[in-house]
Coordinates of C-alpha atoms in Angstrom, one line a residue:
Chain A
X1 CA 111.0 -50.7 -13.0
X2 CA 109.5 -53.1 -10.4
X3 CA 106.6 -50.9 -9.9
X4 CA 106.3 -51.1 -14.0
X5 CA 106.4 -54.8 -13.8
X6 CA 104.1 -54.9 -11.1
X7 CA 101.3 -52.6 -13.2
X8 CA 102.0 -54.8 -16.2
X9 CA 101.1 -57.8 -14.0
X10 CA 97.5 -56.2 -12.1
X11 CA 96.9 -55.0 -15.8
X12 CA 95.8 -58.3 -17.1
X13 CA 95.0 -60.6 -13.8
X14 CA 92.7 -58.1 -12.4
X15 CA 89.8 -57.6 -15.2
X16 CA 89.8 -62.0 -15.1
X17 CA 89.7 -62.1 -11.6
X18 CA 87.5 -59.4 -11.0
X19 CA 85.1 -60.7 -14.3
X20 CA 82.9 -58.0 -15.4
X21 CA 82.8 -55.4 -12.4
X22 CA 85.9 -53.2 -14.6
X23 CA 84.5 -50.7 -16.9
X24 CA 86.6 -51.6 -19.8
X25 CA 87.7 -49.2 -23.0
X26 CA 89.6 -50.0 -26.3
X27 CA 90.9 -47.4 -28.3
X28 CA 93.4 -46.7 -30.9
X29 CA 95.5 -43.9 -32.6
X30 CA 98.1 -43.7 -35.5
X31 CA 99.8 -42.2 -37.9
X32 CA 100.8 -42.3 -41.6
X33 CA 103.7 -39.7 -42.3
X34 CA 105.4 -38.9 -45.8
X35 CA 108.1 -36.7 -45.5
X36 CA 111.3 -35.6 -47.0
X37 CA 114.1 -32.3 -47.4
X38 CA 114.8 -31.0 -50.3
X39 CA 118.1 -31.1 -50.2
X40 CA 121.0 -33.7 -49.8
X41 CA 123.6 -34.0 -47.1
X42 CA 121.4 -32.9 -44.3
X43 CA 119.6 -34.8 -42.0
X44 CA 116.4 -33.5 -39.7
X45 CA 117.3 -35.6 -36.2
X46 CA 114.5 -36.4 -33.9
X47 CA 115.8 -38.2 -30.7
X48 CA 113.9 -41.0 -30.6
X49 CA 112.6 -41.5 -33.8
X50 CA 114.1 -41.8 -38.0
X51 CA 115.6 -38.7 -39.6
X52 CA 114.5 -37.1 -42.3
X53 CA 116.6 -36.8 -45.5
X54 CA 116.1 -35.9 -49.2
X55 CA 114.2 -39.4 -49.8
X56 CA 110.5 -39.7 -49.2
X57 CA 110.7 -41.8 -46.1
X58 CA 107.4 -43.0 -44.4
X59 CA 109.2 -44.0 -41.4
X60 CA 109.9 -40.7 -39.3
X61 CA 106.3 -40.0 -38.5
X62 CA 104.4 -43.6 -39.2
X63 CA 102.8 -44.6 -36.1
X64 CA 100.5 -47.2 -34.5
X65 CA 99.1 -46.5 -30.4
X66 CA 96.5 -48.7 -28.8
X67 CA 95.3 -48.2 -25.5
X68 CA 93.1 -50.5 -22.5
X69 CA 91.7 -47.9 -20.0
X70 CA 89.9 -50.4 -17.2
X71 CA 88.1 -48.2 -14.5
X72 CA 87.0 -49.3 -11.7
X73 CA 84.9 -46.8 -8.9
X74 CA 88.1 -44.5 -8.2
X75 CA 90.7 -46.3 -9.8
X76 CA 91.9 -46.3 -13.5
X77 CA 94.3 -48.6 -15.1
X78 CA 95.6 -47.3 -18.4
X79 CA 98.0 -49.0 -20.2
X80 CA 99.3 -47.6 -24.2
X81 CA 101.7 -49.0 -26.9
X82 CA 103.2 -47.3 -29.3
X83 CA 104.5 -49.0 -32.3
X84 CA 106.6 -47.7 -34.6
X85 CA 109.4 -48.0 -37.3
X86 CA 113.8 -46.3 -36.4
X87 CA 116.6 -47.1 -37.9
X88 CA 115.2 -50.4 -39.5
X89 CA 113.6 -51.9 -36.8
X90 CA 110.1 -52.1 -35.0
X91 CA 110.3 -50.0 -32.2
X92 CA 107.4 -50.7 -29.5
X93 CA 107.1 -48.8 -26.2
X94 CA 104.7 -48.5 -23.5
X95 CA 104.2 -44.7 -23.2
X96 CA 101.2 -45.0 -20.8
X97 CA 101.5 -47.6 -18.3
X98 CA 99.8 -46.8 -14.7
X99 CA 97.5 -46.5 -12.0
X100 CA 95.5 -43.6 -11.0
X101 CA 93.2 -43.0 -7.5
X102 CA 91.1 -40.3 -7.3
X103 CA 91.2 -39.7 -3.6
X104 CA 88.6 -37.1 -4.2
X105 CA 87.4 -35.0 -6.3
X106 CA 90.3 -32.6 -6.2
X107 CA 93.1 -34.9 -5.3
X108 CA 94.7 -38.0 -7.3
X109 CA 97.4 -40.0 -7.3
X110 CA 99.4 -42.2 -10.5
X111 CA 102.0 -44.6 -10.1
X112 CA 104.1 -45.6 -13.0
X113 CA 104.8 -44.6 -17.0
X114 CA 103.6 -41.1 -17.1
X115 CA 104.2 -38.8 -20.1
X116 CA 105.6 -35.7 -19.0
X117 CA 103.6 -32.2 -19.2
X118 CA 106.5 -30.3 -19.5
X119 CA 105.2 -28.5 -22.2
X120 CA 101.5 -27.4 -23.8
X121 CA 101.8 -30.7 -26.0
X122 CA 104.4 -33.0 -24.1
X123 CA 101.6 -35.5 -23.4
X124 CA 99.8 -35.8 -26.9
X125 CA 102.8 -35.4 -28.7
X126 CA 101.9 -38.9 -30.3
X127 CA 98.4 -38.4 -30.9
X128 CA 99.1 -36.2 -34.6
X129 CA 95.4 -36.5 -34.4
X130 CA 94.9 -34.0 -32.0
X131 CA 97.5 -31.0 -33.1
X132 CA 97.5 -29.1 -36.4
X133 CA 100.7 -29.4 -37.1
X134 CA 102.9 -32.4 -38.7
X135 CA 105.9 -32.3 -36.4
X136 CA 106.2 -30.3 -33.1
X137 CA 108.5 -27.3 -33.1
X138 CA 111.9 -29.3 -32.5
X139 CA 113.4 -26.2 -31.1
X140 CA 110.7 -26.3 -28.1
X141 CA 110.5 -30.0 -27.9
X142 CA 114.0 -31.0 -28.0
X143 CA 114.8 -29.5 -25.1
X144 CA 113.3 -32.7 -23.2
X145 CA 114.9 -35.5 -25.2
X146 CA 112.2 -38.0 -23.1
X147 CA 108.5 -37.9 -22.8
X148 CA 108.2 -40.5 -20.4
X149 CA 109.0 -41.2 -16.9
X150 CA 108.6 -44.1 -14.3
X151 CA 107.2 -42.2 -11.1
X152 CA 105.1 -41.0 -9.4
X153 CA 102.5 -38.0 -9.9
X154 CA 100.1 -36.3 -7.7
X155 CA 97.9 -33.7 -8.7
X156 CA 95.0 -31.4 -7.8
X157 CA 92.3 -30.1 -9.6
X158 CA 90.1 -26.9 -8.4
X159 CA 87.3 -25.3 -10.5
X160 CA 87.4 -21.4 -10.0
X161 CA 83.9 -20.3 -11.6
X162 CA 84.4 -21.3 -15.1
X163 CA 88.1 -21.9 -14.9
X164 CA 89.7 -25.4 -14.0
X165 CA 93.3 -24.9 -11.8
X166 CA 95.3 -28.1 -12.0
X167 CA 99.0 -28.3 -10.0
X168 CA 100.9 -31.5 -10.4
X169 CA 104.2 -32.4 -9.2
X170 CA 106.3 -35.3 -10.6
X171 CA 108.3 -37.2 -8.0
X172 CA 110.7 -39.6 -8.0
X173 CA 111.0 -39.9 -12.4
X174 CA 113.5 -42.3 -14.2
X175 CA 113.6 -43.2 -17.6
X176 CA 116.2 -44.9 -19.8
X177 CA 116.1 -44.8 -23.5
X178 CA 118.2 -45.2 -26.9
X179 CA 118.3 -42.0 -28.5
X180 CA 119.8 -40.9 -32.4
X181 CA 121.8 -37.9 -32.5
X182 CA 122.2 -38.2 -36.1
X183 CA 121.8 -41.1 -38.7
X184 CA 122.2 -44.6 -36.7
X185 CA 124.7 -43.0 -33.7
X186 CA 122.8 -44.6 -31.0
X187 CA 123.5 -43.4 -26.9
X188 CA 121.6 -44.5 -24.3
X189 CA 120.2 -41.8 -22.2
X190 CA 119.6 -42.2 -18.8
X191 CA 117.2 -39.9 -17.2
X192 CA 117.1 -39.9 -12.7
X193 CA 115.9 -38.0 -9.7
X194 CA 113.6 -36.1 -12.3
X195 CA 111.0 -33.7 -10.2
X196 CA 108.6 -31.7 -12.0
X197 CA 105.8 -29.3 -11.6
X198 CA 103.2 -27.9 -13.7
X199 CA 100.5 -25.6 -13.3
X200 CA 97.6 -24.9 -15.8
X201 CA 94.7 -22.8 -15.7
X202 CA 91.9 -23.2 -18.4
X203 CA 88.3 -22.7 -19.6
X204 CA 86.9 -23.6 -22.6
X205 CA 88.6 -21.3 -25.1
X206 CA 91.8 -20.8 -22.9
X207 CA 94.6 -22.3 -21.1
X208 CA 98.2 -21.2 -19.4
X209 CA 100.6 -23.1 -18.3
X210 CA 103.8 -23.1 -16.3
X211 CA 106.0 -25.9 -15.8
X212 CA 109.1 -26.1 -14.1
X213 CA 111.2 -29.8 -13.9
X214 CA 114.7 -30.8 -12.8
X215 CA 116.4 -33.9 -13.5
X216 CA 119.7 -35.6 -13.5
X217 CA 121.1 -36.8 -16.9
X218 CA 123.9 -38.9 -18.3
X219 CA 124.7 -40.2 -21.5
X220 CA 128.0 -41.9 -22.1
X221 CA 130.9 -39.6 -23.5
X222 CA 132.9 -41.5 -25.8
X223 CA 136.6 -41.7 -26.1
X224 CA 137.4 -38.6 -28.1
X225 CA 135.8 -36.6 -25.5
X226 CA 137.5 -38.4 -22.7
X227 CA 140.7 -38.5 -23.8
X228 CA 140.5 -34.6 -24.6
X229 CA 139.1 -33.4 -21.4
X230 CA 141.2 -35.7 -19.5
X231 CA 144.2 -34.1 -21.3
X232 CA 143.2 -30.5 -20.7
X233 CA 142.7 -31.2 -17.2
X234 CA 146.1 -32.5 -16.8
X235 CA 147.0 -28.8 -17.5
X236 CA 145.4 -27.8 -14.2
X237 CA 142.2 -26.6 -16.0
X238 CA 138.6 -27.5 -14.6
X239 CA 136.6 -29.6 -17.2
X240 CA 134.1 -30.6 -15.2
X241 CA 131.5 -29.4 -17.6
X242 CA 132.9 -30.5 -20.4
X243 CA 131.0 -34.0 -19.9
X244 CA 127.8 -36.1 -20.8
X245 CA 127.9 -37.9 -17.5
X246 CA 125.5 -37.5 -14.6
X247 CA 124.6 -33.9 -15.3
X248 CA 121.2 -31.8 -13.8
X249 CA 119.6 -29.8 -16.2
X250 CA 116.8 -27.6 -15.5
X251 CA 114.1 -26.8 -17.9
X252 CA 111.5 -23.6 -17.1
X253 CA 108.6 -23.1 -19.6
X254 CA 105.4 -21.0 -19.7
X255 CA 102.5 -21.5 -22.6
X256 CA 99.4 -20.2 -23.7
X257 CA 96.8 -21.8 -26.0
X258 CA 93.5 -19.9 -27.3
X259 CA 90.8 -22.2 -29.3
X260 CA 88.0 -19.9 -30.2
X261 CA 85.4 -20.5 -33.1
X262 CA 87.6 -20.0 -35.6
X263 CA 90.8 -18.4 -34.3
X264 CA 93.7 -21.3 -32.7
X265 CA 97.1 -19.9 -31.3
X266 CA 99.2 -21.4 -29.6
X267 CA 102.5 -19.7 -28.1
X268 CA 105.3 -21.6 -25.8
X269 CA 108.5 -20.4 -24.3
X270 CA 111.0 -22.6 -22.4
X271 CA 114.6 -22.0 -21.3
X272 CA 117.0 -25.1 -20.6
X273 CA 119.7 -24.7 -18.1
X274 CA 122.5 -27.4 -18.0
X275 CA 126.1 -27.8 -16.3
X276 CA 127.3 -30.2 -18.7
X277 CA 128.2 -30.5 -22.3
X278 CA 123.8 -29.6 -23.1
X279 CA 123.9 -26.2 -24.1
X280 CA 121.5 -24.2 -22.2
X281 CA 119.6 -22.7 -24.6
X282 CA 116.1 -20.5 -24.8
X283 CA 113.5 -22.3 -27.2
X284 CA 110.4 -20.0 -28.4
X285 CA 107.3 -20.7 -30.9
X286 CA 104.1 -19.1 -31.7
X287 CA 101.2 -20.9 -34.2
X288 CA 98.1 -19.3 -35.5
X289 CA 95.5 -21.2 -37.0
X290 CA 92.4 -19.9 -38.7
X291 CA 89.2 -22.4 -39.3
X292 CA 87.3 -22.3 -42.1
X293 CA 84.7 -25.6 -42.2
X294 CA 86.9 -28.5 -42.5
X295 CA 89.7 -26.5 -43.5
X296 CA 92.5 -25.2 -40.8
X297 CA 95.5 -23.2 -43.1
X298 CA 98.0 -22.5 -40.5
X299 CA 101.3 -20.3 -39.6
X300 CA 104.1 -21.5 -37.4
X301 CA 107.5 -19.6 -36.5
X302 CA 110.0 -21.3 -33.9
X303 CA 113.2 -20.2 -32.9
X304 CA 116.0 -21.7 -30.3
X305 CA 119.3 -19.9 -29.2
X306 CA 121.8 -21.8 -27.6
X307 CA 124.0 -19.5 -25.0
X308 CA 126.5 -18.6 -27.0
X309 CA 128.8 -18.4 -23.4
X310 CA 128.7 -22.3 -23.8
X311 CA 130.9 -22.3 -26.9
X312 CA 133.6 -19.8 -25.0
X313 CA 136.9 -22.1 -24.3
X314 CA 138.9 -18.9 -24.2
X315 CA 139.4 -19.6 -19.9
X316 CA 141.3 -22.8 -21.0
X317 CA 145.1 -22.2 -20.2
X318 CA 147.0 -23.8 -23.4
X319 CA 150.8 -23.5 -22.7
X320 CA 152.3 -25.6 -24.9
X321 CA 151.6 -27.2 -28.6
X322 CA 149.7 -30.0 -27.1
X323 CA 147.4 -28.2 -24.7
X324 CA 147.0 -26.2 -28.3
X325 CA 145.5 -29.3 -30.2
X326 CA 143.2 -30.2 -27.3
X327 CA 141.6 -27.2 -27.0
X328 CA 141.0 -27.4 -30.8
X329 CA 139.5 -30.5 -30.0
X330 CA 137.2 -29.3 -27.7
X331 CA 136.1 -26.3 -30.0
X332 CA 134.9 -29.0 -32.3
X333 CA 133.0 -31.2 -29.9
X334 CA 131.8 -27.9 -28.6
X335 CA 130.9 -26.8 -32.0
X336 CA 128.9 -30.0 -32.8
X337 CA 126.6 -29.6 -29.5
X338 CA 125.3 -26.4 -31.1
X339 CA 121.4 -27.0 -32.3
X340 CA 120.7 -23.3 -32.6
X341 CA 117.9 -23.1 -35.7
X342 CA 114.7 -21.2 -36.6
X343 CA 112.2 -22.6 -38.5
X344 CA 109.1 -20.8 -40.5
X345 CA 106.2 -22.9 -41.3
X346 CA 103.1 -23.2 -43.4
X347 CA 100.6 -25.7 -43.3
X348 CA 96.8 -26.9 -43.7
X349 CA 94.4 -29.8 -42.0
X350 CA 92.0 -31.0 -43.8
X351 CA 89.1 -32.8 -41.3
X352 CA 88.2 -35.7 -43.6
X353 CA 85.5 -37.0 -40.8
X354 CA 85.2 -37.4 -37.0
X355 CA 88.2 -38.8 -35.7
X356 CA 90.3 -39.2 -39.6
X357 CA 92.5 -35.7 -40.7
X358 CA 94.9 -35.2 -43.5
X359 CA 97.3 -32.5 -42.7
X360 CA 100.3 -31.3 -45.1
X361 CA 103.3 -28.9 -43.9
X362 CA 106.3 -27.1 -45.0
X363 CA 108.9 -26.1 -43.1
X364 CA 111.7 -23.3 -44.0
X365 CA 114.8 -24.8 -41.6
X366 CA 117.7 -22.3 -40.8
X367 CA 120.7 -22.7 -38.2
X368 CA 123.0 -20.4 -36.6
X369 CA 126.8 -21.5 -36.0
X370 CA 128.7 -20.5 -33.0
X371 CA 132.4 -20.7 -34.0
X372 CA 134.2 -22.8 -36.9
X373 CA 134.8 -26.4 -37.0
X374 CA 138.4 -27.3 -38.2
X375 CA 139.4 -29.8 -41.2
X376 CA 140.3 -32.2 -38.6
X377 CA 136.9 -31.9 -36.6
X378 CA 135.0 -32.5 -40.1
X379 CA 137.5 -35.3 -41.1
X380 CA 136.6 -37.0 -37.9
X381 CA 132.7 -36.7 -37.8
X382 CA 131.9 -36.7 -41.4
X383 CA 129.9 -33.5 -40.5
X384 CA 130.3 -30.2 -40.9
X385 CA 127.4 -29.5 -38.2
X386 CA 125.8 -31.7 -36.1
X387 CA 122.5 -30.3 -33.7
X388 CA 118.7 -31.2 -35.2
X389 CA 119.5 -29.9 -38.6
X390 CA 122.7 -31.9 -39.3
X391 CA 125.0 -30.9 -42.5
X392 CA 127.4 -33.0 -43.7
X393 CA 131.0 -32.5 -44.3
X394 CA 131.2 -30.1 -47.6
X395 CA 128.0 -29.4 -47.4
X396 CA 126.8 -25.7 -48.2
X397 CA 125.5 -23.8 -45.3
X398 CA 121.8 -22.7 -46.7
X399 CA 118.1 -23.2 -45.8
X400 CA 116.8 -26.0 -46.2
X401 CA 112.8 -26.9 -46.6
X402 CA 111.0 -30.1 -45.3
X403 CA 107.6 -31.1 -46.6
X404 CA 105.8 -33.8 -44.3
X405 CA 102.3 -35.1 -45.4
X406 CA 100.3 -37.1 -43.1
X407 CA 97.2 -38.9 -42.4
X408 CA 96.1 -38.9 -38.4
X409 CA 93.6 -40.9 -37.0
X410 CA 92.1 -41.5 -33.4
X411 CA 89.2 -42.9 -32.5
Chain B
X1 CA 44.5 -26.5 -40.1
X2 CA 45.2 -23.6 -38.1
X3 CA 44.8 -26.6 -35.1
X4 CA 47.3 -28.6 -36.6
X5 CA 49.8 -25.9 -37.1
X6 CA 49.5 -24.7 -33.6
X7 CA 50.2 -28.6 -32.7
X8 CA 53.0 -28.6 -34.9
X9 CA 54.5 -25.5 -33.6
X10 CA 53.8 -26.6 -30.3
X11 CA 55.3 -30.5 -30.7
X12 CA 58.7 -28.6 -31.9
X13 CA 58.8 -26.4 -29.2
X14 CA 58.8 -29.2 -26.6
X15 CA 60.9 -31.3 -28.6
X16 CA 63.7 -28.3 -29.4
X17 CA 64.3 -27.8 -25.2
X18 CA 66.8 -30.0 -24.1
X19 CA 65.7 -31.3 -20.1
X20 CA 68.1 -32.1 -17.6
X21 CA 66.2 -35.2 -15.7
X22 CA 66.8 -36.9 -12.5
X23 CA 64.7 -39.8 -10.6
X24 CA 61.5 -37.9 -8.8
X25 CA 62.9 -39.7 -5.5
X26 CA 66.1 -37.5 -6.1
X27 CA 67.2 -34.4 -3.4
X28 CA 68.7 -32.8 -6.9
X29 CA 66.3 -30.3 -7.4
X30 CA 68.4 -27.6 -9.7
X31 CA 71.5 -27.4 -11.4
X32 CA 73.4 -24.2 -13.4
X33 CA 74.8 -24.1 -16.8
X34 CA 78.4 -24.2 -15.7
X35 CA 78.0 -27.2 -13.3
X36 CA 76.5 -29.4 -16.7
X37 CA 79.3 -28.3 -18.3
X38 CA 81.7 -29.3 -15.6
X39 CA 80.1 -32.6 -15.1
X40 CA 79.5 -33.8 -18.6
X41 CA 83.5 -32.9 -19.6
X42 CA 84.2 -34.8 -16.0
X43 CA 86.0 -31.7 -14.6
X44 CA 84.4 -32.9 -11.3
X45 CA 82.0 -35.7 -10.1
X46 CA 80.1 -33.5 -7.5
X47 CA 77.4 -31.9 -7.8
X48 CA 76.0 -29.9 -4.5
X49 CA 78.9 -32.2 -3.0
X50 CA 77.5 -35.2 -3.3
X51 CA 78.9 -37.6 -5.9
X52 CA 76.5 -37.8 -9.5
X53 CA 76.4 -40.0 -12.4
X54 CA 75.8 -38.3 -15.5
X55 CA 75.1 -40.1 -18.5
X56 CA 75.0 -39.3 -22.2
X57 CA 71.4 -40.5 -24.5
X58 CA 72.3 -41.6 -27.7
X59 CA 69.5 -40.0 -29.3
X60 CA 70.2 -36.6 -28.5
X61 CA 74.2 -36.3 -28.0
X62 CA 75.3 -34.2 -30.9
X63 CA 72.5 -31.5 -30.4
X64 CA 73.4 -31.5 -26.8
X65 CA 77.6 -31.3 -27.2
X66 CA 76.6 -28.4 -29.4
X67 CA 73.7 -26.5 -27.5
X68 CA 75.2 -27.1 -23.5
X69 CA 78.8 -28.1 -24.1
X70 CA 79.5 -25.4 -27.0
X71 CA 81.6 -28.2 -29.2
X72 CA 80.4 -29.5 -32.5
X73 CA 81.2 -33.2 -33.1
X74 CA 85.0 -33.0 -34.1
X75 CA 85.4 -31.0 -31.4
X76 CA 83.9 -33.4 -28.7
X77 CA 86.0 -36.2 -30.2
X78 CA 88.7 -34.5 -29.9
X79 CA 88.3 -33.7 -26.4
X80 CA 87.4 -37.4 -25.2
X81 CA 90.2 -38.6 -27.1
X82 CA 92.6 -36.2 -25.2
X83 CA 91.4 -37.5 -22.0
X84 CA 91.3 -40.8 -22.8
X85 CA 94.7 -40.6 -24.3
X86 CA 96.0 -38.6 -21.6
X87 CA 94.7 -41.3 -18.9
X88 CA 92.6 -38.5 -17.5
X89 CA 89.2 -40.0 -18.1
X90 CA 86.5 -41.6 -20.4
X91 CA 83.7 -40.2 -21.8
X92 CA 79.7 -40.5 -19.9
X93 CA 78.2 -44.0 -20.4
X94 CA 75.7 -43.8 -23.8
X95 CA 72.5 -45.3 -23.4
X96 CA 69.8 -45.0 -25.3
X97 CA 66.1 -43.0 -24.9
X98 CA 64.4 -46.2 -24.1
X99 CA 66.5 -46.7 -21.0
X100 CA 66.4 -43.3 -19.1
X101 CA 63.6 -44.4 -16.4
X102 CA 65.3 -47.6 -15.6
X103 CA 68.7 -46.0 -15.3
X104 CA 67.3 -42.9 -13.4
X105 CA 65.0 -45.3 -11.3
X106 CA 68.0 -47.3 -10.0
X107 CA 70.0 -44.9 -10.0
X108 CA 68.8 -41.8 -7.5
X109 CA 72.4 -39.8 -8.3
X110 CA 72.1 -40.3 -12.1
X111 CA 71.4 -37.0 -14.2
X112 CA 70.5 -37.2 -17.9
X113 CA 68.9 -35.0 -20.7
X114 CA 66.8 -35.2 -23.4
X115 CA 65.2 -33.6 -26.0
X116 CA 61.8 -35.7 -25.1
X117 CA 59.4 -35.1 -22.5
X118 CA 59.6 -38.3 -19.7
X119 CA 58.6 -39.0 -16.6
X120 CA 61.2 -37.9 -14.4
X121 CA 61.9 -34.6 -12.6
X122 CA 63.1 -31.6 -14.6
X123 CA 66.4 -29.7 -12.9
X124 CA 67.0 -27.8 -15.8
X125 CA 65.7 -26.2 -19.5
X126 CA 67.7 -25.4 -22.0
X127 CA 65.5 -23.9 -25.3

């Protein structure tokens, strides 16, 4: 944080003290988003930005980023805001905000807000502009509920004939941030001793990528969950992963990307391994896009599986009546953490002119339960399943479809 | 007329190659294909390993993205916005035709192209 305050501070003494010797560039990005589900009592969560219901909301995907890049012989400033609209209120974050020395020509160093690169997308995953789709695949995406980190970052860069091989590693990364797990529940999500590292090989038509990261996580568990674990353990049973708090999660992925003349796919896997109440789960999708002028129709499938060993409490010992009820307990908080879903997806971009792009997609949602939830559960959340898709209490388990229509600019 | 059309065919002949140009007082003597590439996307600053400049002339940029660089004009956005965006790096400075000689006389590591014959040394065709 003092390195952050620090950056802020250089950011806007150093082009007046310095006059006219920075190269300096403006630039902007944004987003105008419609979107909406057909159906009521369910709610698409995003972590750190507005569900989506059944009412045409603009709010989810709406987005303003500006950006000052000053360079300066082998350093580079870069400093981006994002503006945008949850749960009501103006939302602005620096999601760039850093210094970068290129030691030389295959070795450089940042220092401060970095966007992650855990996966193909992580770091544009605000520019709309630049991707085909509407939304990312959640089930990919999700599994790194933060896309930004104060650390450091150094990388290397190697052209192989017509290839360029880049390694980075991610030291040192914190982040804190308010996330919504559904509707306006609001945790703040602490993010420490994060190390990453990424490797990507590419040429002009194709890139792979491999990306491996391991941080430390806590979010606050609340009472119900305390006072239940607590219980259990006084039964002599070990509930030590049964908890929010100060957990490490480990997140693998590998990607591929293709951009030919006409032909775009791109394919990700990534696997999420957690020893707290995260369910490690497997996320997968594959898109394949087709260009015809301005036109760019497109297919999408993702899937995630949460481990279904994660929802197994049957190693809790429950002699007695009591021990009973708090293990039921614990089936539904367990049963709640589930975000297992697939979703199948259609959609077009239309290249209105350099820089401007009008893009429309629908998306077939599906979700997989692990378990049962009792009446009690539901009474208590209001829900009948909680993860991305979330269903309300006495709502009927079916697919549901999301239509987002959006209007992407960057120039 | 047949003069004329021989002139013709001629003048858009010269004027279809696109020239790769540095200062005549410049050790640059050739460059390949691949290393344009690599310097006008900024995958590297070197060229022979010494540190270049390459810049972009206004006049020409679009047939060059498409003819060297392989991208039509969305496509070269789209790139330069990734890198900007991404904090990675900005596009070549633009200047325009009428600056070339005072930018490449100043500047002995500066490489530019044109579609115009000047007077500067020649590293590379492209027709």
């Amino acid at each position: 944080m003092y390195i952050n305050k620090l950056l802020f501070l250089l950011f806007f003494t150093l082009p007046l003290v310095a006059e006219n010797t920075f190269e300096t560039k403006f630039n902007y990005f944004g987003n105008v988003g419609l979107s909406a589900l057909d159906s009521k009592g369910y709610d698409l969560n995003h972590f750190n930005q507005d569900n989506i219901n059944d009412s045409i909301s603009l709010s989810p995907h709406s987005k303003i980023g500006l950006q000052v890049t000053l360079i300066k012989d082998d350093f580079t400033f870069t400093a981006q805001g994002l503006l945008r609209e949850v749960h009501d209120s103006v939302k602005t974050d620096f999601t760039w905000l850093n210094m970068k020395y290129d030691i030389n020509d295959n070795y450089a160093i940042r220092l401060g807000r970095i966007q992650t690169k855990m996966f193909l997308h992580s770091e544009s995953l605000h520019l709309d502009y630049l991707h085909l789709w509407t939304k990312a695949p959640a089930e990919v995406y999700s599994l790194m509920p933060v896309g930004t980190f104060d650390g450091v970052e150094l990388s290397y860069n190697k052209i192989i004939g017509e290839y360029n091989f880049n390694a980075s590693l991610v030291l040192f990364g914190s982040y804190r941030d308010e996330i919504y797990s559904h509707e306006n529940r609001e945790s703040i999500l602490e993010v420490k001793d994060s190390s990453s590292i990424y490797f990507t090989l590419e040429n002009d038509k194709v890139l792979y990528k491999a990306s491996y990261s391991r941080s430390k996580t806590n979010i606050g568990d609340d009472i119900t969950t305390k006072v239940i674990v607590q219980g259990l353990e006084a039964y002599g049973n070990n509930m030590s992963r049964y908890s929010y708090e100060e957990k490490e999660g480990d997140i693998y992925s590998l990607g591929f990307q293709y951009k030919g003349e006409s032909l775009i796919v791109d394919a990700e896997i990534a696997h999420f391994e957690s020893n707290g109440l995260f369910p490690s789960s497997t996320g997968a999708y594959a898109l394949l896009g087709y260009n015809i002028n301005a036109f760019t129709p497109f297919v999408m499938y993702a899937e995630n599986k949460n481990e279904k060993s994660h929802f197994d409490t049957s190693a809790i010992q429950t002699p007695d009546i009591t021990s009973v009820t708090l293990k039921r307990g614990l089936d539904d908080i367990m049963y709640l953490t589930n975000f297992s879903q697939k979703t199948a997806s259609i959609g077009i971009r239309y290249d209105l002119a350099v820089g401007l792009a009008l893009k429309a997609q629908v998306d077939r949602i599906s979700t997989s339960n692990y378990g049962d939830i009792s009446p009690f559960g539901v009474g208590t959340s209001g829900l009948q399943r909680l993860g991305i898709l979330s269903r309300d209490a006495g709502i009927e388990d079916k697919p549901v479809y999301a239509f987002t229509f959006s209007i992407s600019f960057a120039y | 007329m047949k003069i004329l059309l021989l002139c013709l065919t001629f003048t858009t002949l010269i004027f279809s190659n696109m020239r790769m140009y540095v200062s005549h007082n410049s050790a640059i003597s050739t460059i390949t294909l691949q290393e344009i590439k690599n310097l006008y996307l900024k995958k590297t600053t070197l060229l022979h390993n010494k540190k270049v400049t390459v810049y972009d002339n206004k006049e020409s940029y679009s047939r060059f993205s498409q003819m060297i660089l392989k991208k039509k004009d969305g496509a070269m956005h789209a790139y330069w916005m990734k890198q900007i965006f991404l904090g990675k790096n900005v596009p070549p400075r633009k200047i325009p035709s009428s600056h070339i000689l005072t930018i490449l006389n100043q500047d002995h590591q500066a490489i530019i192209y044109s579609d115009k014959l000047i007077d500067a040394k020649v590293i590379y065709v492209h027709q």
